[in-house]
Short mmCIF file of C-alpha atoms in Angstrom, two decimals:
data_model
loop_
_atom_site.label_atom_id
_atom_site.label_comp_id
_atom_site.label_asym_id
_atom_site.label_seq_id
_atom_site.Cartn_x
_atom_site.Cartn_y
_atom_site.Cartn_z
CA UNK A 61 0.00 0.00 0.00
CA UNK A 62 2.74 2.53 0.72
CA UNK A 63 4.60 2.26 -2.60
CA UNK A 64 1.29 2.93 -3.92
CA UNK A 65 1.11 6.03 -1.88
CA UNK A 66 4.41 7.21 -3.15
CA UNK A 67 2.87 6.64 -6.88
CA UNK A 68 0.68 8.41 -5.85
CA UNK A 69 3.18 11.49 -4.60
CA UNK A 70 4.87 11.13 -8.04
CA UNK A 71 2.11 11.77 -10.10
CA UNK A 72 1.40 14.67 -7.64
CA UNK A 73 4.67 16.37 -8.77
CA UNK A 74 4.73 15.47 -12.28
CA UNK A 75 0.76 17.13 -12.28
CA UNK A 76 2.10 19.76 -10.29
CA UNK A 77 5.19 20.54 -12.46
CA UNK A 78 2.93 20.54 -15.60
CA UNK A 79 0.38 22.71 -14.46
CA UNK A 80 3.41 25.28 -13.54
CA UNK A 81 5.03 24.90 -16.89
CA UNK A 82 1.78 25.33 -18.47
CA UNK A 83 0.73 28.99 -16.56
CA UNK A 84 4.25 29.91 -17.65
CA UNK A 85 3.49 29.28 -21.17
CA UNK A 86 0.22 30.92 -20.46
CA UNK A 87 2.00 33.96 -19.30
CA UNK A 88 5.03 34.30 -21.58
CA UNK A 89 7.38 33.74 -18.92
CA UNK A 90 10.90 31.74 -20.77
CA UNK A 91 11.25 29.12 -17.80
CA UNK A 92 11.42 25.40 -19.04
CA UNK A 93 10.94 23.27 -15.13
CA UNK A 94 12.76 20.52 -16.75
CA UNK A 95 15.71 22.67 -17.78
CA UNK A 96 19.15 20.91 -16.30
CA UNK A 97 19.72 24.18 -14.51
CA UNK A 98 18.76 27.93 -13.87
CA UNK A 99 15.62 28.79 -12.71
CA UNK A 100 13.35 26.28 -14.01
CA UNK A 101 15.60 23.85 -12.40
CA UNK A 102 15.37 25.96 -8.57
CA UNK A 103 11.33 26.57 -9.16
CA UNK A 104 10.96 22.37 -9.90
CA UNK A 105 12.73 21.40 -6.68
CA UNK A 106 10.91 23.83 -4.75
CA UNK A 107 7.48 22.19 -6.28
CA UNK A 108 9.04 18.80 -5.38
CA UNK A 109 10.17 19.72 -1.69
CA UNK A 110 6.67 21.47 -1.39
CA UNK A 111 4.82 18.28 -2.05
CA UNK A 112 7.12 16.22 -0.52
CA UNK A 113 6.11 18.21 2.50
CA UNK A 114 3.00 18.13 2.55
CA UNK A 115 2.71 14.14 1.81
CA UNK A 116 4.87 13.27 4.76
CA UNK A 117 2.30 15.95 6.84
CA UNK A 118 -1.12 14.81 5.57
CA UNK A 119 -0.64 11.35 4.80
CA UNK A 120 2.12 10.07 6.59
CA UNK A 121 1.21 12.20 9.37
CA UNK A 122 4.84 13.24 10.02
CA UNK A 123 6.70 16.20 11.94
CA UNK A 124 8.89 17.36 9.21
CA UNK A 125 10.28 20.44 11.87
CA UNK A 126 10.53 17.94 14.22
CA UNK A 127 13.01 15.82 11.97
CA UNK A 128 15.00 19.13 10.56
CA UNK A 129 15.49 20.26 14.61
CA UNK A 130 16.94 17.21 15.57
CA UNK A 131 19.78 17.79 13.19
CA UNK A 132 20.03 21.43 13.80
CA UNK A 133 19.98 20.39 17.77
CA UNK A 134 22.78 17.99 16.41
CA UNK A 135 24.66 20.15 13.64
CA UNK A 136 28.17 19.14 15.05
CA UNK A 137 27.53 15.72 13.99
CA UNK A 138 25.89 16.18 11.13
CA UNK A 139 28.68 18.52 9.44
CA UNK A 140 31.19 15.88 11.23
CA UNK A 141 29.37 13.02 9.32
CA UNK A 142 29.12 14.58 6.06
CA UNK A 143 32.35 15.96 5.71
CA UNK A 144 34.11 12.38 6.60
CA UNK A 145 31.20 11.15 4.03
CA UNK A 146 32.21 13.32 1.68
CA UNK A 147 35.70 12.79 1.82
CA UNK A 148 35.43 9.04 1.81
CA UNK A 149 33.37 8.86 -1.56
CA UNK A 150 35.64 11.70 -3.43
CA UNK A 151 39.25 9.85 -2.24
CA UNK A 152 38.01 5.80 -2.93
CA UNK A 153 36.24 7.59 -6.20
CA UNK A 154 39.69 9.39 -7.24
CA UNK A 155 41.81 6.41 -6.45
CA UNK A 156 39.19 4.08 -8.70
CA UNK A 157 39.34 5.93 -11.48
CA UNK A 158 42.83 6.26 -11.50
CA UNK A 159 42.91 2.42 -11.10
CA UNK A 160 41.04 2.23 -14.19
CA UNK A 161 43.12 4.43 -15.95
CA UNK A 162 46.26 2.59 -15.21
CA UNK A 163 44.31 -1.05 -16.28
CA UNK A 164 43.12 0.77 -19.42
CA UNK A 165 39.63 1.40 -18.73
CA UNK A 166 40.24 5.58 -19.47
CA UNK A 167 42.78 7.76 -20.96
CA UNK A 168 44.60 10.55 -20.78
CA UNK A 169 44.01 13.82 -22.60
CA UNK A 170 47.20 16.17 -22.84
CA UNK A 171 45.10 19.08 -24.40
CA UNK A 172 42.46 19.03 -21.70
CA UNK A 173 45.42 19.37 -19.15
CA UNK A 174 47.14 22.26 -20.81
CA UNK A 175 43.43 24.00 -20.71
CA UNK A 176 43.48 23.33 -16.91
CA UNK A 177 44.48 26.06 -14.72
CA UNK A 178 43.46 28.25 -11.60
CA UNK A 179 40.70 29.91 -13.76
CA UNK A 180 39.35 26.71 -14.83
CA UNK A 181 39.59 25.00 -11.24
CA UNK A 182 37.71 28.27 -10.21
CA UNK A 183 34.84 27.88 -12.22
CA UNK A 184 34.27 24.58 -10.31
CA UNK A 185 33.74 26.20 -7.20
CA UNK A 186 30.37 27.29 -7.48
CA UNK A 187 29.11 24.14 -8.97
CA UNK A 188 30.35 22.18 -5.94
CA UNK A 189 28.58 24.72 -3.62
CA UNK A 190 25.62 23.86 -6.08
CA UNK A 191 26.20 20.20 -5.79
CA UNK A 192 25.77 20.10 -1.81
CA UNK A 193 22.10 21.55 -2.74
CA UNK A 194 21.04 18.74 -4.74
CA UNK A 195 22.73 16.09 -3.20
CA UNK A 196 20.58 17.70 -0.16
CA UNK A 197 17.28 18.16 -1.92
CA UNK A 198 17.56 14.64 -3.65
CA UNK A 199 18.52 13.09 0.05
CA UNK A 200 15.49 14.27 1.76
CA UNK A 201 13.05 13.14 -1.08
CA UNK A 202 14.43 9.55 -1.59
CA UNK A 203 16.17 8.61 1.68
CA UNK A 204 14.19 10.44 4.24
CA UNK A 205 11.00 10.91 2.54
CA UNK A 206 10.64 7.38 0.52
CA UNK A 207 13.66 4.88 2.01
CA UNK A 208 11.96 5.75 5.65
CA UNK A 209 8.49 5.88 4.78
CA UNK A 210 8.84 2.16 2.80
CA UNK A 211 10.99 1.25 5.79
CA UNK A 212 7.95 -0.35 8.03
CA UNK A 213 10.28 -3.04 10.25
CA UNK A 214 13.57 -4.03 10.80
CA UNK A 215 13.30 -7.04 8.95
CA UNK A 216 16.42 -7.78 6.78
CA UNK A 217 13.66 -8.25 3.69
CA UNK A 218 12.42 -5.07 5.08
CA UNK A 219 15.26 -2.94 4.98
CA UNK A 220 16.37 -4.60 1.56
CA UNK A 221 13.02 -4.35 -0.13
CA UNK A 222 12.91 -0.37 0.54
CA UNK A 223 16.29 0.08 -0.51
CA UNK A 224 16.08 -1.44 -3.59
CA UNK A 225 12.17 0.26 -3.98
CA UNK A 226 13.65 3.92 -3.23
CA UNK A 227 16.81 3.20 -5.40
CA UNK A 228 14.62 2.34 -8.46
CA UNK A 229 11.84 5.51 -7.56
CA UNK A 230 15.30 7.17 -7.58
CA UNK A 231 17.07 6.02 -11.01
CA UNK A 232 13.52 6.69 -12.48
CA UNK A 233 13.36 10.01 -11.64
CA UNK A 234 16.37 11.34 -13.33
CA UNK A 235 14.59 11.34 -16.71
CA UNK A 236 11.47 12.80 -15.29
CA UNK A 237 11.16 15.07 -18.02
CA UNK A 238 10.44 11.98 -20.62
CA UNK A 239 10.06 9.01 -18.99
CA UNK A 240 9.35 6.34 -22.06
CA UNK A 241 12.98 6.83 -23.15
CA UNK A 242 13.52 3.80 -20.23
CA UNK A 243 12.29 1.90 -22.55
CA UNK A 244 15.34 2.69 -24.79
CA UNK A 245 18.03 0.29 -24.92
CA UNK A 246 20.58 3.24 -24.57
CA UNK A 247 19.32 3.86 -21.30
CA UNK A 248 19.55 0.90 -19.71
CA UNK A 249 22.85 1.67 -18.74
CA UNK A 250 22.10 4.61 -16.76
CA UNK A 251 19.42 3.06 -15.45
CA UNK A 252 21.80 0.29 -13.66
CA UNK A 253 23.93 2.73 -12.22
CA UNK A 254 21.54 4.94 -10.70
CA UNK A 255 19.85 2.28 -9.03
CA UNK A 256 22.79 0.99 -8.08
CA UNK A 257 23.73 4.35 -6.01
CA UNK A 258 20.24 4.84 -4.88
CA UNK A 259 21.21 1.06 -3.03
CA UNK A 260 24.28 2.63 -2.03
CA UNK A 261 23.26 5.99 -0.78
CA UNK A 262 19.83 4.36 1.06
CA UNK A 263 22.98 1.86 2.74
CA UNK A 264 24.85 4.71 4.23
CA UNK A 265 22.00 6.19 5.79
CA UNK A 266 20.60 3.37 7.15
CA UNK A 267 23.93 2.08 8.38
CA UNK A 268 24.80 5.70 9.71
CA UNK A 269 21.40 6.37 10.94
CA UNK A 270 22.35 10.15 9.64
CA UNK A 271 21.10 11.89 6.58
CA UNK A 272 23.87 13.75 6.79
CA UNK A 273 26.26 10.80 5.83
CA UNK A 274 23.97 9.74 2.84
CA UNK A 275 24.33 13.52 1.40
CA UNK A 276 28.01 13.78 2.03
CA UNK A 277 28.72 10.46 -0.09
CA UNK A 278 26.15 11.96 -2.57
CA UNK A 279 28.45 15.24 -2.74
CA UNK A 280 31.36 12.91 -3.12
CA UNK A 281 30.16 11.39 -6.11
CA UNK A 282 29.13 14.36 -7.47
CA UNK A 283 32.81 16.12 -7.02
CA UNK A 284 33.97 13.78 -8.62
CA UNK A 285 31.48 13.90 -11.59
CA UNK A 286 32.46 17.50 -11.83
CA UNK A 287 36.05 17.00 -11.72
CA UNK A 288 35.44 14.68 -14.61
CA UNK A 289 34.39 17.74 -16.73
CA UNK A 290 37.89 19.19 -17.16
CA UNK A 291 38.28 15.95 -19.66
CA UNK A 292 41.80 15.47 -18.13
CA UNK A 293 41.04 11.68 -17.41
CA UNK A 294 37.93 10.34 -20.04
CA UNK A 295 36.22 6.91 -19.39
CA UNK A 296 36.95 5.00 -22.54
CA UNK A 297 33.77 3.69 -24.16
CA UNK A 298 32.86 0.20 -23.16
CA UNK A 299 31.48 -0.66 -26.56
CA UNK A 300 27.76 -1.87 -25.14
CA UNK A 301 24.78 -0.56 -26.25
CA UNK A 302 23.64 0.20 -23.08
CA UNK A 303 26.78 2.74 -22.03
CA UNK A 304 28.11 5.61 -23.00
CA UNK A 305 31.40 8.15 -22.08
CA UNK A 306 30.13 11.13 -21.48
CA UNK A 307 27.65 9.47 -18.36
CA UNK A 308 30.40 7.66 -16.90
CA UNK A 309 27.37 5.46 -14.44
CA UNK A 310 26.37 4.00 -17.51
CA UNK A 311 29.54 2.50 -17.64
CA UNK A 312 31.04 -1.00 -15.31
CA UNK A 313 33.81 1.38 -13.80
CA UNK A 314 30.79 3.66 -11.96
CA UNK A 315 28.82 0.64 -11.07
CA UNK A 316 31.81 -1.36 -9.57
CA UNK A 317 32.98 1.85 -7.63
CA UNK A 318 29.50 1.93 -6.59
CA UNK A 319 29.78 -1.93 -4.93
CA UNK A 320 33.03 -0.83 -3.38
CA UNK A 321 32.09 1.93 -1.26
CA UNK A 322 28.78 0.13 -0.58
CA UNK A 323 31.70 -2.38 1.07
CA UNK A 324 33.69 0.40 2.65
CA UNK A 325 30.79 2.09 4.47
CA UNK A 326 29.86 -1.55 5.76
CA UNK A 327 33.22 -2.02 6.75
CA UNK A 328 32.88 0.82 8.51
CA UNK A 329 29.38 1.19 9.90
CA UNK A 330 30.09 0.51 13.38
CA UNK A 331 32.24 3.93 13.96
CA UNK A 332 30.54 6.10 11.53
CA UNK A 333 27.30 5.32 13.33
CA UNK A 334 28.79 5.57 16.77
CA UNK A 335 30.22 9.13 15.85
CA UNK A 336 27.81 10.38 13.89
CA UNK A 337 23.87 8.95 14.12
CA UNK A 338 21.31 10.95 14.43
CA UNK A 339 18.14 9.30 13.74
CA UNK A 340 17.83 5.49 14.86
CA UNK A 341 15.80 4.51 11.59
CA UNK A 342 15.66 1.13 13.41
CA UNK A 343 13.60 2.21 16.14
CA UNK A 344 11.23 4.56 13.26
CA UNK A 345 11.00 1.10 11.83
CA UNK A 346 9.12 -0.37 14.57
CA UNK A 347 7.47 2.66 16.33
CA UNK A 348 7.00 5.08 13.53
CA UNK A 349 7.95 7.91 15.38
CA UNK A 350 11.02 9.90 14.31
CA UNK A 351 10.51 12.49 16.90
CA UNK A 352 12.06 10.44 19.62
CA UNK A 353 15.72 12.00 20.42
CA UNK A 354 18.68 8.89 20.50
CA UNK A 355 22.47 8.68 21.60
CA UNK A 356 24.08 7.67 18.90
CA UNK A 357 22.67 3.48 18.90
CA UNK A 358 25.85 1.83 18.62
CA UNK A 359 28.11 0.62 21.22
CA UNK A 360 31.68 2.06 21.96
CA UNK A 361 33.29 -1.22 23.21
CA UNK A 362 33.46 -2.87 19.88
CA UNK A 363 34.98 -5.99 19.78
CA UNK A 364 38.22 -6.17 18.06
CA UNK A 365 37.46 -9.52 15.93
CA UNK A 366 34.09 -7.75 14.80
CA UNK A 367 36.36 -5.57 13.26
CA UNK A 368 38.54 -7.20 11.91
CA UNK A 369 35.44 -9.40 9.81
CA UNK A 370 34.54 -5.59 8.76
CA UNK A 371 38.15 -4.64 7.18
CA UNK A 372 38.38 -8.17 5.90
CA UNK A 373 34.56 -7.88 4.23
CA UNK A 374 35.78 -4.29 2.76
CA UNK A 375 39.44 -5.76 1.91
CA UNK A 376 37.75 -8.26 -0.43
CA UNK A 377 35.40 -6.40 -1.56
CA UNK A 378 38.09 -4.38 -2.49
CA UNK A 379 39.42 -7.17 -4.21
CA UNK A 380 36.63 -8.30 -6.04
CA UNK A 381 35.73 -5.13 -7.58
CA UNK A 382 39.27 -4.57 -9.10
CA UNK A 383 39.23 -8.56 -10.23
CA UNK A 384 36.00 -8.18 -12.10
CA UNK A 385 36.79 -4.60 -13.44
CA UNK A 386 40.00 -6.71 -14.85
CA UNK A 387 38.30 -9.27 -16.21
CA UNK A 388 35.40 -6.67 -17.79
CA UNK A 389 38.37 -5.05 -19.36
CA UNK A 390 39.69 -8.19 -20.88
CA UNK A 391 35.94 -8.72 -22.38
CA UNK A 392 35.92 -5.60 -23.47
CA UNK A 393 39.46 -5.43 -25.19
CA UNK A 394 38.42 -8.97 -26.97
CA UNK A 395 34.83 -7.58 -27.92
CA UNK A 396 37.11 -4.77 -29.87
CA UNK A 397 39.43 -6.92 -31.02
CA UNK A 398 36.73 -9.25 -32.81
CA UNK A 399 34.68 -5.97 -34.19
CA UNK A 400 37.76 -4.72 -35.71
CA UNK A 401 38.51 -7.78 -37.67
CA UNK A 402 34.76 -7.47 -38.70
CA UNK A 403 34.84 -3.99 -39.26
CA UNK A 404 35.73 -4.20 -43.17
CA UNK A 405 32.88 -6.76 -43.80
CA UNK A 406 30.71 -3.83 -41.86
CA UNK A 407 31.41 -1.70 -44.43
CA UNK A 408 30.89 -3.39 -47.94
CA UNK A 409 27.09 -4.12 -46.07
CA UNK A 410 26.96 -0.83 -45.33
CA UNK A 411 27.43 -0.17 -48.97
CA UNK A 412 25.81 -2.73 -50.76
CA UNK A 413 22.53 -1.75 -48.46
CA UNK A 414 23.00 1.95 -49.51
CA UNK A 415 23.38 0.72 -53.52
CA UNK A 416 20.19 -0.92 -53.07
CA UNK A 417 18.34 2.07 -51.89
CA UNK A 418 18.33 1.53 -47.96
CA UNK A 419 18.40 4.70 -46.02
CA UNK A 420 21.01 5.51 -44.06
CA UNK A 421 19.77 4.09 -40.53
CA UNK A 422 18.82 0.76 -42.39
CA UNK A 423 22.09 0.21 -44.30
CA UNK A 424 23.89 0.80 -40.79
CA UNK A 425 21.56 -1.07 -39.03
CA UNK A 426 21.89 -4.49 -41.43
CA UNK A 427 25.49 -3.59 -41.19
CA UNK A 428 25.68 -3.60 -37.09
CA UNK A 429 26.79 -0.15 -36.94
CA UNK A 430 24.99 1.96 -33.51
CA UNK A 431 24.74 5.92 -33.86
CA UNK A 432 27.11 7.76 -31.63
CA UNK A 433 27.40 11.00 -29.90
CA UNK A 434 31.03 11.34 -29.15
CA UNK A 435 32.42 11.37 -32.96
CA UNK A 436 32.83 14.54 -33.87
CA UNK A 437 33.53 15.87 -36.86
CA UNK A 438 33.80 19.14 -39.47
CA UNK A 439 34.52 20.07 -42.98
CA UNK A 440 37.31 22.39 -43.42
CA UNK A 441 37.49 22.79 -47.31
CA UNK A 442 35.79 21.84 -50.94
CA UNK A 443 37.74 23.15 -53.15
CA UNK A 444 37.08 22.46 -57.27
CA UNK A 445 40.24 21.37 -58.87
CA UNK A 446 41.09 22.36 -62.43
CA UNK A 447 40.12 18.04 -63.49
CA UNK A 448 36.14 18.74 -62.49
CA UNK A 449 37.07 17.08 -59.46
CA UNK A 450 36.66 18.12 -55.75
CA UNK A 451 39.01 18.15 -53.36
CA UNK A 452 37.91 17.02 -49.60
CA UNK A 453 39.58 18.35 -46.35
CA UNK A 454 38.08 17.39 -42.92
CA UNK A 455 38.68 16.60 -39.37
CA UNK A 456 37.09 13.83 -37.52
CA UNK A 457 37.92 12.40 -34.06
CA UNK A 458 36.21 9.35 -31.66
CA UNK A 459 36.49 11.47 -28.35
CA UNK A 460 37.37 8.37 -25.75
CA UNK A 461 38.77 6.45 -28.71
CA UNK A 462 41.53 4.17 -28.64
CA UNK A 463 43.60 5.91 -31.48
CA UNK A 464 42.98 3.88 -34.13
CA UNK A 465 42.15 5.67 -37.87
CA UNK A 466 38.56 6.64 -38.47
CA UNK A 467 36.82 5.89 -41.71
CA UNK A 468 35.05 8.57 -43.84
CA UNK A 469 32.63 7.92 -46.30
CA UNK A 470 30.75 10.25 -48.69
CA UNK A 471 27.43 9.08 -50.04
CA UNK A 472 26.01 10.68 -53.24
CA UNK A 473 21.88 8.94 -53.38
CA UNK A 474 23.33 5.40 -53.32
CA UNK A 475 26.24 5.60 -54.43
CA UNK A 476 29.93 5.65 -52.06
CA UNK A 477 31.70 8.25 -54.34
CA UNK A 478 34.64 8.69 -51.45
CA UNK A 479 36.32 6.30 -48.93
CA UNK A 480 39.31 7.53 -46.89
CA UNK A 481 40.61 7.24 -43.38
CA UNK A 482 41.65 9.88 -40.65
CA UNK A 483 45.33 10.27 -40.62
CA UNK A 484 47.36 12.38 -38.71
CA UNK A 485 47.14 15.18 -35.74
CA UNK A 486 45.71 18.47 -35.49
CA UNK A 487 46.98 20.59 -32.49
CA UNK A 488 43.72 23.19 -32.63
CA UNK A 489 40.97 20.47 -33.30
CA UNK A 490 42.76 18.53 -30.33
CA UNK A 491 42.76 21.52 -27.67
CA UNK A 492 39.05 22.59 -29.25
CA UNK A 493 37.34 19.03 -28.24
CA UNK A 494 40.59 18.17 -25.68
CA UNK A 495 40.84 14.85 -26.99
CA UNK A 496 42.55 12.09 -25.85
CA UNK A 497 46.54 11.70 -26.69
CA UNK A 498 45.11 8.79 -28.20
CA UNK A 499 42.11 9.95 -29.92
CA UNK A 500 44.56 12.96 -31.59
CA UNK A 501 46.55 10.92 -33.40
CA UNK A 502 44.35 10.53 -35.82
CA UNK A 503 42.06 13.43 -37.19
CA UNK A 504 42.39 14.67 -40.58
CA UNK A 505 40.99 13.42 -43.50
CA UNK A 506 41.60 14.27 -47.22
CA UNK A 507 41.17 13.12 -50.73
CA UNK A 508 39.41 13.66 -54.21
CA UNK A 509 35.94 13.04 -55.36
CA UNK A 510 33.09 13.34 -58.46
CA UNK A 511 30.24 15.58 -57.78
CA UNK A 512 27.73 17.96 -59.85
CA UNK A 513 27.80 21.52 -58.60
CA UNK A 514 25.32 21.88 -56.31
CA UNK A 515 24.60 18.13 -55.61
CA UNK A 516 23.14 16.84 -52.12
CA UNK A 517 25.92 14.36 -50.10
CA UNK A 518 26.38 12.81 -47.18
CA UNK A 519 28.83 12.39 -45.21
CA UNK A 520 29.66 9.43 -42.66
CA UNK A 521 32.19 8.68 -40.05
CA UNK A 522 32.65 5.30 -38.92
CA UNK A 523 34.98 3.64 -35.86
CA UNK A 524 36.21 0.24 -35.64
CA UNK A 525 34.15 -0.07 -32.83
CA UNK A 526 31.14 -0.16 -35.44
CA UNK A 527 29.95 3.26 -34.15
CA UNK A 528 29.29 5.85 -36.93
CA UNK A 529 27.57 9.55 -36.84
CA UNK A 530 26.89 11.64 -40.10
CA UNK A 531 26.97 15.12 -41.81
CA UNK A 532 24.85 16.44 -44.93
CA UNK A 533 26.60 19.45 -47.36
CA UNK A 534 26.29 20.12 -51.20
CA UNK A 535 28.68 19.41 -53.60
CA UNK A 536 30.41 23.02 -54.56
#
């Protein structure tokens, strides 16, 4: 009955987001509510926390000042929880990725460090101020609000059955503002790792019986998601359909860095909830009553072969994380390996479909080749040689790609009237999309080609990894 309540609180805020965005439409006020930031992104979370507020009042019959004063009544603890939080998740996150940079799994991008300087780190700051506010507002709505309220005993089921419940409410959320795209293979990635940190984040705060804790790993993460965005270190593409680089939780790195601090915390549950609990979401369990005032739940006298079980249970989680990221590695390196001895056979299909009239998506599709959104690509000259022919000059790069020479196609109706490969390095178009070292090697394209003046072509960049993205222009 309760998760149907909290259905019932979602389609609250989605009516109430909608009938904002429509009197703003009404009105001629410019503020999209699904916008990724600015104010339509402030005025949605405020129409969230507002009915979040008043379903914990009127249905759940909840003191939400009562909840909010017993962390202001115990602010030491909770600024003591989430800055060790905080810390935690942003040092094991740092030292995993560079892990998986030194086992192959991301690479290095020379350009994007010479861009990097004070002015750059700068800029960060007030997105990390920002990030404590959503980490915050996302917190309250799907650990205190929904984790607590599914909560109902302290039943292992119990507890596991409203983590997993408020992890999936939470992965679902983050596409809010069109929610059939789940039903898109490409998303299925994302959707793993978010509900994989929703189990993680709903973990820390029920083993730290602080809210507090749960937002400081969630600002962790997000540091390091922002530190991500000087493209020093990029996530090299796994090759599934259901990943991509840019979202680096779509990806195994984020999901097995997510299992490893969901071992770490465990490891170390014991302290961080004798230091630093607030609540006792076991007691709210079984009474329902979070106004009740604790000490802190656990005991100080710990025994010393409890913890060593903890290290050991984080040591090997430890363990198993880095063995399996290994052995995805491995998979992955073979699954590129076999497409790139395939890759040549990809493209006579690709051709032959196009001679026989296929469109562009079919041809690629009976080919195997996925659309991509981190090729990118640009004409630079068409010149018309004295012969009637036309000379081609472009750049074209695979952002996380492995180095390896891209292949360029031009398409004229059905016919492949130009077939060349990316060939050597371009400082400016390097520093402009701060490539990889690897992905700069190879960027320019040239080469000759038939065309009447005026003529409609296509263009089309493929990888080895059977990726491929396209560009129209006219024949000069």
């Amino acid at each position: 009955m309760r998760i149907i309540y909290l259905l019932g609180l979602i389609a609250g805020i989605f009516l109430a987001s909608f009938g904002a965005q429509s009197i703003f439409r009404a009105v001629g006020i410019p503020i999209d509510l699904m916008a990724a930031s600015g104010a339509g992104q402030i005025i949605n979370y405020l129409i969230v926390l507002i009915c979040a507020y008043l379903f914990a009042t009127l249905v759940w019959r909840q003191s939400v000042t009562g909840y909010f004063l017993l962390y202001f009544q115990n602010w030491r603890k909770a600024l003591g929880g989430f800055a060790v939080c905080a810390g935690l998740a942003l040092g094991v996150g740092l030292l995993w990725y560079m892990f998986v940079f030194a086992a192959g799994g991301a690479r290095w991008s020379s350009a994007a460090w010479a861009q990097t300087d004070a002015r750059v780190l700068l800029k960060l700051l007030l997105p990390d101020l920002i990030a404590i506010v959503l980490a915050t507002t996302e917190e309250i709505l799907f650990r205190a609000l929904a984790f607590r309220y599914l909560l109902t005993s302290t039943g292992r089921w119990a507890v596991f059955r409203a983590m997993i419940v408020s992890a999936i409410i939470f992965a679902l959320a983050h596409r809010f503002d069109d929610p059939l795209s789940w039903f898109e293979l490409r998303f299925v990635g994302l959707l793993i790792g978010l509900t994989l940190l929703g189990c993680l984040l709903a973990l820390v705060y029920y083993l730290t019986n602080s809210l507090a804790c749960s937002i400081g790993a969630h600002t962790g993460l997000i540091w390091i998601a922002l530190a991500k965005k000087t493209q020093v270190i990029q996530v090299a593409s796994s090759g599934w359909d259901i990943s991509n680089s840019f979202d680096p939780r779509t990806g195994p790195a984020a999901w097995l860095l997510f299992i490893l601090l969901a071992a770490l915390f465990w490891s170390l549950r014991r302290w961080l909830r004798t230091s630093y609990a607030i609540e006792n979401l076991d007691l709210a369990a079984a009474t329902t009553s979070p106004r009740r005032k604790i000490d802190g739940g656990a005991r100080s006298d710990i025994d010393p072969c409890v913890t060593r079980r903890d290290w050991l249970v984080a040591i090997l989680g430890g363990v198993a994380c880095i063995v399996g990221f290994i052995a995805i590695q491995k998979s992955i390196e073979h699954k590129v390996a076999r497409e790139a001895a395939t890759f040549p056979a990809a493209v006579n299909e690709f051709k032959t479909a196009v001679s026989r009239g296929a469109s562009l998506a079919a041809a690629a599709s009976a080919a195997g080749l996925q659309p991509a959104d981190y090729l990118r690509y640009g004409l630079e000259r068409l010149t018309r040689l004295a012969n009637g022919q036309v000379e081609i000059t472009g750049l074209a790069a695979d952002m996380p790609g492995d180095g390896r020479p891209l292949l360029i196609l031009v398409l004229a109706g059905n016919k492949t009237i130009f077939q060349g490969e990316t060939a050597a390095a371009r400082a400016d178009f390097a520093r402009g999309f701060m490539l990889t070292d690897a992905a700069a090697r190879h960027v320019i394209f040239k080469g000759t080609l038939s065309c009447t003046a005026g003529e409609p072509l296509l263009g089309v960049v493929t990888s080895r990894s059977k990726t491929y993205a396209s560009f129209p222009f006219r024949c000069p």
